[in-house]
Tab-separated table of N, CA and C in Angstrom:
chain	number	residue	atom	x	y	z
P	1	UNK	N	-14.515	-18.881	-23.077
P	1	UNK	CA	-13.804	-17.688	-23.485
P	1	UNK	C	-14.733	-16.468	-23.479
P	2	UNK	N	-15.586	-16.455	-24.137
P	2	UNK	CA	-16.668	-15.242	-23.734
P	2	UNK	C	-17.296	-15.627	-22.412
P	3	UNK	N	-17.255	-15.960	-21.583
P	3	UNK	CA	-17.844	-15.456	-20.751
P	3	UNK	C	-16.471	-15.348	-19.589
P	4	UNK	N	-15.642	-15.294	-19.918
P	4	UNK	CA	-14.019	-14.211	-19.912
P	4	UNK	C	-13.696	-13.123	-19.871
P	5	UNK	N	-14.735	-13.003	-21.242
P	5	UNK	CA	-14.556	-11.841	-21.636
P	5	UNK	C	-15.399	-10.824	-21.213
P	6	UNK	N	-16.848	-11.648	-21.044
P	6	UNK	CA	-17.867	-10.380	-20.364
P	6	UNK	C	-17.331	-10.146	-18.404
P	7	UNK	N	-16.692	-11.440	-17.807
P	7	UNK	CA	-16.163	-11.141	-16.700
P	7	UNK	C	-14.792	-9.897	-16.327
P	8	UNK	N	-14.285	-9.757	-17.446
P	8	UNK	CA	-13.037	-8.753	-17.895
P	8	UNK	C	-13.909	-7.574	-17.938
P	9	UNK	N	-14.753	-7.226	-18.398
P	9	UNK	CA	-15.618	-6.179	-18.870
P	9	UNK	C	-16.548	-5.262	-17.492
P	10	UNK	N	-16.596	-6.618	-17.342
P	10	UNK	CA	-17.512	-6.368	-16.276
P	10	UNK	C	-16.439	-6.032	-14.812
P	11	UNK	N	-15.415	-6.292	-14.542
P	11	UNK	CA	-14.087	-5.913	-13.642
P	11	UNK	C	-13.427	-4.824	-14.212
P	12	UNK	N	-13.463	-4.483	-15.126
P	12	UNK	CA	-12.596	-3.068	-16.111
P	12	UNK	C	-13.752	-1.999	-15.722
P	13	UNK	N	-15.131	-2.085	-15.689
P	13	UNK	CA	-15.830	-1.098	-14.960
P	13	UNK	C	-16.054	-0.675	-13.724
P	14	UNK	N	-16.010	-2.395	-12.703
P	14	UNK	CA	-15.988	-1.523	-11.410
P	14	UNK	C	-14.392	-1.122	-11.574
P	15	UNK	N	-13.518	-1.176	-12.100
P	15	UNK	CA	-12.050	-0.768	-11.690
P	15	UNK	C	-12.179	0.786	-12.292
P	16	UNK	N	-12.936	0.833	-13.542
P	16	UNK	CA	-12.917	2.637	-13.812
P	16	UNK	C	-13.074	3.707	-12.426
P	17	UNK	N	-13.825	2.872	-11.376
P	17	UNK	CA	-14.766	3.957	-10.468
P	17	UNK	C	-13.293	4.185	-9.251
P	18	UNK	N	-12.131	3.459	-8.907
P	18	UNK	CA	-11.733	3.282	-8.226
P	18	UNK	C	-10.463	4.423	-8.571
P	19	UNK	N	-9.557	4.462	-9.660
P	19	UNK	CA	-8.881	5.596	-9.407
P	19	UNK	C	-9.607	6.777	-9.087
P	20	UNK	N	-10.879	7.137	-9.760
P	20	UNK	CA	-11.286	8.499	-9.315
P	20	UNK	C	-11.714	8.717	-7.591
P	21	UNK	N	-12.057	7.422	-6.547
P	21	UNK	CA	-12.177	7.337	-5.542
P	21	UNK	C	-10.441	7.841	-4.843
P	22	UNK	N	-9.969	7.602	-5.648
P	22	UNK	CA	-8.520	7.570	-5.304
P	22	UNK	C	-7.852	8.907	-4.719
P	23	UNK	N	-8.275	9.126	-6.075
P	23	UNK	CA	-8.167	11.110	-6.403
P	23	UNK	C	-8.570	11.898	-5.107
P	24	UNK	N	-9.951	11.276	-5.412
P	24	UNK	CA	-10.525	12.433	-4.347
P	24	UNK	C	-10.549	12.410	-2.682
P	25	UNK	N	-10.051	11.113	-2.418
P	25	UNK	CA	-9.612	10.468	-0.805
P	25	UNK	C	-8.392	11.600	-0.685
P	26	UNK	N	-7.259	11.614	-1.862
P	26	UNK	CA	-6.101	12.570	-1.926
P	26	UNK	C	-6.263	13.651	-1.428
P	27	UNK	N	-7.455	14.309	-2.356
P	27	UNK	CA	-7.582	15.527	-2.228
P	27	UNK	C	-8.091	16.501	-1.080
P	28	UNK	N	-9.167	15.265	-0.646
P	28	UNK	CA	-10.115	15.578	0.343
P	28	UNK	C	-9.682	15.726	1.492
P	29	UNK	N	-8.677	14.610	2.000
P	29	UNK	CA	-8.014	14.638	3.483
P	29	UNK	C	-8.717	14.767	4.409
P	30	UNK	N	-9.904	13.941	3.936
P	30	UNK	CA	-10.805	13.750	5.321
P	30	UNK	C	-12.028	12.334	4.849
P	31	UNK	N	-12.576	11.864	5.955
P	31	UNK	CA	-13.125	10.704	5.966
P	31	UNK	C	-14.405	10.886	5.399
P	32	UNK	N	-14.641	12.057	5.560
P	32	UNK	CA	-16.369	12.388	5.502
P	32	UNK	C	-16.525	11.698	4.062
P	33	UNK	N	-17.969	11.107	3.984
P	33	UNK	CA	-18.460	10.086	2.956
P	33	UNK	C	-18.070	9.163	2.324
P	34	UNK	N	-16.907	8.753	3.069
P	34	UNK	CA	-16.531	7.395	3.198
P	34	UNK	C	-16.762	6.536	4.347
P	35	UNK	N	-16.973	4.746	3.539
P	35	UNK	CA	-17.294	3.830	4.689
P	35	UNK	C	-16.172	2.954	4.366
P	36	UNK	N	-15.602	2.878	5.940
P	36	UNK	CA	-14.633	1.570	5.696
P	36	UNK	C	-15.491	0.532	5.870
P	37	UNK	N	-16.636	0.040	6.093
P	37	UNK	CA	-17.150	-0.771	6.279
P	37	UNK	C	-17.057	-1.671	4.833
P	38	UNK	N	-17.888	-0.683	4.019
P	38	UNK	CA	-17.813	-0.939	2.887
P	38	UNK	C	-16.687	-0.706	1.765
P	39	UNK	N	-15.443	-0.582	2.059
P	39	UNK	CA	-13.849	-0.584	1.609
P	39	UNK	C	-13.627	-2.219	1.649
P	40	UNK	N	-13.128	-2.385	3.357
P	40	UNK	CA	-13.214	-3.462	3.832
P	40	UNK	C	-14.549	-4.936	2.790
P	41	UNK	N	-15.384	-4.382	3.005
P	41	UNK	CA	-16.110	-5.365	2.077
P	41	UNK	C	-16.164	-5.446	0.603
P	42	UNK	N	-15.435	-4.928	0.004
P	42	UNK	CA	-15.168	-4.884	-1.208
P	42	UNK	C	-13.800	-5.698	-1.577
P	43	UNK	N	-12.340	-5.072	-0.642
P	43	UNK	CA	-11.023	-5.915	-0.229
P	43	UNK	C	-11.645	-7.344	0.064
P	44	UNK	N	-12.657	-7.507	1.171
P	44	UNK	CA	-12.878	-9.198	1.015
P	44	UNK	C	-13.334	-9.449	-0.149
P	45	UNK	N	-13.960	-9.028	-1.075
P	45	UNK	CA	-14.823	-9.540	-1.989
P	45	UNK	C	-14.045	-10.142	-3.499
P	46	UNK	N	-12.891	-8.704	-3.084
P	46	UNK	CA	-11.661	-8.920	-4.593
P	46	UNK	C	-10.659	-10.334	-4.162
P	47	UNK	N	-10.458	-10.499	-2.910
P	47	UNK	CA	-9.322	-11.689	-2.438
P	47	UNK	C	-10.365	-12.528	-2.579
P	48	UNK	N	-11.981	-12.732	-2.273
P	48	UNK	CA	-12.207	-14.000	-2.108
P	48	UNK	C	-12.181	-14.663	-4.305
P	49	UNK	N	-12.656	-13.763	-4.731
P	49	UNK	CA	-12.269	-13.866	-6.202
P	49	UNK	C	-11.239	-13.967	-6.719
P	50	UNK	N	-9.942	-13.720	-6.267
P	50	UNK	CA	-8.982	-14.231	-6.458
P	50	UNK	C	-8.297	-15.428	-6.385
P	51	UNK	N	-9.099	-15.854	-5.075
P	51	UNK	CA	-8.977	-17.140	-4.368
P	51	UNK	C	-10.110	-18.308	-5.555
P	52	UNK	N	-10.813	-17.888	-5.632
P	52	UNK	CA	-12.097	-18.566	-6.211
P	52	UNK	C	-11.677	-18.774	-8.047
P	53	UNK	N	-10.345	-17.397	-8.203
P	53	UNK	CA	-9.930	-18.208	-9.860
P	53	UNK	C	-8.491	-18.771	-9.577
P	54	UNK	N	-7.920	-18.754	-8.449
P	54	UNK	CA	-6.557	-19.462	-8.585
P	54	UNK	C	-7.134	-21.140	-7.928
P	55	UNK	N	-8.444	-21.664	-7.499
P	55	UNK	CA	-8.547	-22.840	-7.369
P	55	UNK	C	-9.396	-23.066	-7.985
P	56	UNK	N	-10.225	-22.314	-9.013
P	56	UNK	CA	-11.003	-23.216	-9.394
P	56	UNK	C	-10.057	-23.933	-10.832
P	57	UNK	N	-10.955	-24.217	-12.061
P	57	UNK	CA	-10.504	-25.132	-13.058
P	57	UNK	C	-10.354	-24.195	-13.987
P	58	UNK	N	-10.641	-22.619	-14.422
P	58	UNK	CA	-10.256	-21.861	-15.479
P	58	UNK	C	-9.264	-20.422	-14.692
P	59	UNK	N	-8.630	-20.925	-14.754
P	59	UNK	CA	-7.492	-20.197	-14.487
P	59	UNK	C	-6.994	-19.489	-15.987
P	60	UNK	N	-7.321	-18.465	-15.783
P	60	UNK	CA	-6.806	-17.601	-16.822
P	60	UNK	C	-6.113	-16.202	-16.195
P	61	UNK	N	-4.399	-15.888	-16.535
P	61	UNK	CA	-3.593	-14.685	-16.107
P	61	UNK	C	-4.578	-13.317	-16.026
P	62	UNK	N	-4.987	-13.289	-17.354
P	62	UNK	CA	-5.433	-12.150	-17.923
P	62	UNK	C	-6.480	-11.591	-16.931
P	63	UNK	N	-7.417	-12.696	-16.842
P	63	UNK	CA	-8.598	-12.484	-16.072
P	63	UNK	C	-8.220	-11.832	-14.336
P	64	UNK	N	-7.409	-13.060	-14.133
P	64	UNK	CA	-6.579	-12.554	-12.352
P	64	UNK	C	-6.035	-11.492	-12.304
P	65	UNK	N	-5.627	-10.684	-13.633
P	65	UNK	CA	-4.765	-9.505	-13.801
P	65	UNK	C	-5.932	-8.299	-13.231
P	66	UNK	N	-6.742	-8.390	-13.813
P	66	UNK	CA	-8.110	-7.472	-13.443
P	66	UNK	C	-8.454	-7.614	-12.110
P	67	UNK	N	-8.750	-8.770	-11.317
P	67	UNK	CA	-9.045	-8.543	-9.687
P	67	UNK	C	-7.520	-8.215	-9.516
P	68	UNK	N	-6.507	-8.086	-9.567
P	68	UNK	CA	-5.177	-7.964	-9.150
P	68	UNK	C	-5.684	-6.448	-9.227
P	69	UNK	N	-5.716	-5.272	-10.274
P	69	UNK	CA	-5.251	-4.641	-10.361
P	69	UNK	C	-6.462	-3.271	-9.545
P	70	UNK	N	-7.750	-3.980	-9.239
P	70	UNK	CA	-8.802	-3.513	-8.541
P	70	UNK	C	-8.476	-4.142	-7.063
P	71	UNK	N	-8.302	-4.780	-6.880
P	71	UNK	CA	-7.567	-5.196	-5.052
P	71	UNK	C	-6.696	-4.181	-4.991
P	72	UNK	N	-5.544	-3.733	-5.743
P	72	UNK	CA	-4.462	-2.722	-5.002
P	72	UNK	C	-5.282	-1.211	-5.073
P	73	UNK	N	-6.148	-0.926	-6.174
P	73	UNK	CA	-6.989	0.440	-5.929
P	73	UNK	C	-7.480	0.384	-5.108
P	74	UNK	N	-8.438	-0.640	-4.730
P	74	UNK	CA	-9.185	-0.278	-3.517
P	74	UNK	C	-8.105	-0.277	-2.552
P	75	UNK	N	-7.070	-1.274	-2.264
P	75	UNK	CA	-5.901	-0.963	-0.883
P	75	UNK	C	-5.816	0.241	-0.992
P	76	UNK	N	-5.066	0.981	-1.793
P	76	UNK	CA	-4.899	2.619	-2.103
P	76	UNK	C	-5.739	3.114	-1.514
P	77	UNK	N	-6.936	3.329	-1.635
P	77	UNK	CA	-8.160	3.722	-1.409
P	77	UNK	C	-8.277	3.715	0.171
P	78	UNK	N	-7.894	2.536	0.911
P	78	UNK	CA	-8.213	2.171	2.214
P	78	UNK	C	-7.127	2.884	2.758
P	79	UNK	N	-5.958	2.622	2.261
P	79	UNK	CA	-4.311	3.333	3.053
P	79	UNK	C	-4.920	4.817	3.253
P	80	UNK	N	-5.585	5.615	2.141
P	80	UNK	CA	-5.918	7.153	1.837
P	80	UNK	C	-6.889	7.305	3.239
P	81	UNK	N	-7.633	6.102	3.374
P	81	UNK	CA	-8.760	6.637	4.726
P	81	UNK	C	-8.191	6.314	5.906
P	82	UNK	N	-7.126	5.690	6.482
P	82	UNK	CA	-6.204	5.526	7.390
P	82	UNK	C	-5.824	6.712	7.858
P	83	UNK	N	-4.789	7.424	6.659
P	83	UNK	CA	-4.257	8.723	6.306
P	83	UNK	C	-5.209	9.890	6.707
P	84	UNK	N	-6.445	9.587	6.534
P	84	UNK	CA	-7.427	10.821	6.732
P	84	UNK	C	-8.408	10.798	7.525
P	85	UNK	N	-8.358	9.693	8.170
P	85	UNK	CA	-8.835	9.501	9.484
P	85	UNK	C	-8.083	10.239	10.513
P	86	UNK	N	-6.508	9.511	10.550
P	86	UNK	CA	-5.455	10.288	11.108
P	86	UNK	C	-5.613	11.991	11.356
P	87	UNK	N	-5.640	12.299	9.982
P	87	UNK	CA	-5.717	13.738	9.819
P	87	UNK	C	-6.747	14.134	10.631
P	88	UNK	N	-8.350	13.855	10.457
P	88	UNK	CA	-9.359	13.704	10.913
P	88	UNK	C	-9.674	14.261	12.279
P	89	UNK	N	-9.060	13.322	13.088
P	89	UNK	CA	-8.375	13.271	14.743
P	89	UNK	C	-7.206	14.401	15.233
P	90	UNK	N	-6.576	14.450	14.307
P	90	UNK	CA	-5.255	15.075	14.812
P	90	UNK	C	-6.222	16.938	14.371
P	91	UNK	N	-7.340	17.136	13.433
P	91	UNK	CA	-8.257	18.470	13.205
P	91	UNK	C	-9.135	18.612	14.249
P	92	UNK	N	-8.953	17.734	14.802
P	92	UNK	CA	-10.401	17.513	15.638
P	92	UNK	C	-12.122	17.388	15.292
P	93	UNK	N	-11.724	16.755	14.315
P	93	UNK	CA	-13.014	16.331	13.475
P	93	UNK	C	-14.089	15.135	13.713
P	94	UNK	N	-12.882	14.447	14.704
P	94	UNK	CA	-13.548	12.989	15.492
P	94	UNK	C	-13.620	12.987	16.724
């Protein structure tokens, strides 16, 4: 159970950093200082942890709720650099 709890803790912080990535992908409408490389490797990193608590032996909701809810920010996040890549190209920025 505590070490649940420091894994919750420790997923509730990288998830703080991700709406404000969010924001500013919005705002920005452009790619500059973003890496999909590293988007992309983060999306693998939240599914393979997802994968890694729905088979292993402590399956706890609460806990899966937290990579659940940092997998769709970062998607957000990735859809926004799609979007502004697009833009990007269509400014002639690429």
């Amino acid at each position: 159970m505590v070490a649940e709890i420091f894994e919750i803790i420790m997923i509730v912080c990288f998830g703080f950093s991700w709406p404000m990535n969010v924001i500013k992908s919005w705002r920005a409408r452009t790619t500059k200082g973003k890496s999909l490389p590293f988007l992309l490797l983060i999306i693998t990193g939240y599914v393979f942890g997802i994968i890694g608590k729905l088979i292993g032996g402590s399956f706890k909701w609460y806990v899966l709720f937290f990579y659940v809810l940092n997998l769709a920010m970062v998607s957000v996040d990735l859809a926004l650099y799609v979007r502004n890549y697009r833009l990007d190209k269509k400014n002639g920025l690429i």
